[in-house]
Amino acid sequence: MVIIYGNAELWESFSAEEAQRAIEGQDAFNRKYAGTGELLLAYGNAPASEARTVRVRGGVPAVTDGPYLEAKEHLASWYLLEVPDERRALEIAAEIPFASVGAVEVWPVPHEAPGNKL
């Protein structure tokens, strides 16, 4: 899994033209790797202000605003890849356009491919 982090400050720092180019670059990346079959899923998340955290204590759920972690950056997007090894995942991650303005993380997902039974 490849994870992109960001925050409102970063996204708002882009001019309208820069934002459009960034989206176009991301769309091109998605088409390229969907075409090779290596990109299984790609999703961007809603703003952190729309996130909710659920905690159950004593059988009673409590829902609070915002993401669980108090951090300057939050999970912005994620990709699920199917590749033969870590080297290939890192190669693909290096092509993500937003890696040039921030960082992306690559995490192994030690489960079977989609379609497996939970």
CSV table of C-alpha atoms in Angstrom, one decimal:
chain,number,residue,atom,x,y,z
A,1,MET,CA,0.0,0.0,0.0
A,2,VAL,CA,1.3,3.5,-0.9
A,3,ILE,CA,0.1,6.3,1.3
A,4,ILE,CA,0.2,10.1,0.6
A,5,TYR,CA,0.1,12.5,3.5
A,6,GLY,CA,-0.9,16.2,3.3
A,7,ASN,CA,-2.8,18.9,5.0
A,8,ALA,CA,-5.1,21.8,4.1
A,9,GLU,CA,-2.1,24.2,4.2
A,10,LEU,CA,-0.3,22.3,1.5
A,11,TRP,CA,-3.3,21.9,-0.7
A,12,GLU,CA,-4.2,25.6,-0.4
A,13,SER,CA,-0.7,26.7,-1.3
A,14,PHE,CA,-1.2,25.5,-4.8
A,15,SER,CA,-2.5,28.0,-7.4
A,16,ALA,CA,-5.5,27.0,-9.4
A,17,GLU,CA,-3.2,26.2,-12.3
A,18,GLU,CA,-0.8,24.1,-10.1
A,19,ALA,CA,-3.7,22.2,-8.6
A,20,GLN,CA,-5.0,21.4,-12.0
A,21,ARG,CA,-1.6,20.2,-13.2
A,22,ALA,CA,-1.2,18.1,-10.0
A,23,ILE,CA,-4.6,16.5,-10.6
A,24,GLU,CA,-3.8,15.8,-14.2
A,25,GLY,CA,-0.4,14.3,-13.2
A,26,GLN,CA,-2.1,12.1,-10.7
A,27,ASP,CA,-4.7,11.0,-13.2
A,28,ALA,CA,-2.0,10.1,-15.7
A,29,PHE,CA,-0.2,8.1,-13.0
A,30,ASN,CA,-3.4,6.2,-12.2
A,31,ARG,CA,-4.1,5.4,-15.9
A,32,LYS,CA,-0.5,4.2,-16.4
A,33,TYR,CA,-0.5,1.8,-13.5
A,34,ALA,CA,-4.1,0.7,-13.9
A,35,GLY,CA,-3.1,-0.2,-17.4
A,36,THR,CA,-0.2,-2.4,-16.3
A,37,GLY,CA,-2.5,-4.1,-13.8
A,38,GLU,CA,-0.2,-3.1,-10.9
A,39,LEU,CA,-2.6,-0.5,-9.5
A,40,LEU,CA,-5.6,-2.2,-7.9
A,41,LEU,CA,-7.2,0.7,-6.1
A,42,ALA,CA,-6.6,4.4,-5.6
A,43,TYR,CA,-8.6,6.7,-3.4
A,44,GLY,CA,-8.3,10.2,-2.0
A,45,ASN,CA,-9.8,10.9,1.4
A,46,ALA,CA,-12.1,13.7,2.5
A,47,PRO,CA,-10.6,16.5,4.5
A,48,ALA,CA,-9.5,15.7,8.0
A,49,SER,CA,-12.2,17.9,9.3
A,50,GLU,CA,-14.7,15.3,8.1
A,51,ALA,CA,-13.0,12.4,9.8
A,52,ARG,CA,-14.5,10.8,12.9
A,53,THR,CA,-12.9,8.5,15.5
A,54,VAL,CA,-14.9,5.8,17.2
A,55,ARG,CA,-13.9,4.4,20.6
A,56,VAL,CA,-15.9,1.8,22.5
A,57,ARG,CA,-15.5,1.7,26.3
A,58,GLY,CA,-17.6,-0.5,28.5
A,59,GLY,CA,-19.6,-1.4,25.4
A,60,VAL,CA,-20.6,2.2,24.8
A,61,PRO,CA,-19.4,3.8,21.5
A,62,ALA,CA,-18.1,7.4,21.7
A,63,VAL,CA,-17.7,9.3,18.4
A,64,THR,CA,-15.4,12.3,18.3
A,65,ASP,CA,-14.5,14.7,15.5
A,66,GLY,CA,-11.3,14.5,13.6
A,67,PRO,CA,-8.7,11.8,12.9
A,68,TYR,CA,-7.3,9.7,15.8
A,69,LEU,CA,-3.8,11.0,15.6
A,70,GLU,CA,-3.0,14.6,16.5
A,71,ALA,CA,-0.7,15.5,13.7
A,72,LYS,CA,0.1,18.3,11.3
A,73,GLU,CA,-0.4,16.0,8.3
A,74,HIS,CA,-3.1,13.4,7.7
A,75,LEU,CA,-3.8,10.5,5.4
A,76,ALA,CA,-4.7,12.2,2.1
A,77,SER,CA,-4.7,9.3,-0.4
A,78,TRP,CA,-3.8,5.7,-0.7
A,79,TYR,CA,-3.0,3.2,-3.4
A,80,LEU,CA,-3.2,-0.6,-3.3
A,81,LEU,CA,-0.6,-2.2,-5.6
A,82,GLU,CA,0.0,-5.7,-6.6
A,83,VAL,CA,3.7,-6.1,-7.4
A,84,PRO,CA,6.2,-8.9,-7.2
A,85,ASP,CA,8.5,-7.2,-4.6
A,86,GLU,CA,9.3,-4.2,-2.5
A,87,ARG,CA,11.7,-2.9,-5.2
A,88,ARG,CA,8.9,-2.5,-7.7
A,89,ALA,CA,6.6,-0.9,-5.2
A,90,LEU,CA,9.3,1.7,-4.4
A,91,GLU,CA,9.8,2.4,-8.1
A,92,ILE,CA,6.1,3.0,-8.6
A,93,ALA,CA,5.9,5.2,-5.5
A,94,ALA,CA,8.7,7.3,-6.8
A,95,GLU,CA,6.6,8.2,-9.8
A,96,ILE,CA,3.7,9.6,-7.7
A,97,PRO,CA,3.5,13.3,-8.6
A,98,PHE,CA,2.9,14.3,-5.0
A,99,ALA,CA,6.1,12.7,-3.9
A,100,SER,CA,7.8,15.7,-5.3
A,101,VAL,CA,6.1,18.1,-2.8
A,102,GLY,CA,5.9,15.8,0.2
A,103,ALA,CA,6.6,12.2,1.1
A,104,VAL,CA,4.8,8.9,0.4
A,105,GLU,CA,5.0,5.8,2.5
A,106,VAL,CA,5.1,2.2,1.2
A,107,TRP,CA,3.7,-0.4,3.5
A,108,PRO,CA,3.5,-4.2,2.9
A,109,VAL,CA,0.0,-5.6,3.1
A,110,PRO,CA,0.6,-9.3,4.2
A,111,HIS,CA,-2.7,-10.6,2.9
A,112,GLU,CA,-4.0,-12.2,-0.2
A,113,ALA,CA,-5.1,-10.2,-3.2
A,114,PRO,CA,-8.7,-8.8,-3.4
A,115,GLY,CA,-11.3,-11.4,-3.5
A,116,ASN,CA,-10.0,-13.3,-0.5
A,117,LYS,CA,-12.4,-14.3,2.3
A,118,LEU,CA,-12.1,-12.5,5.6
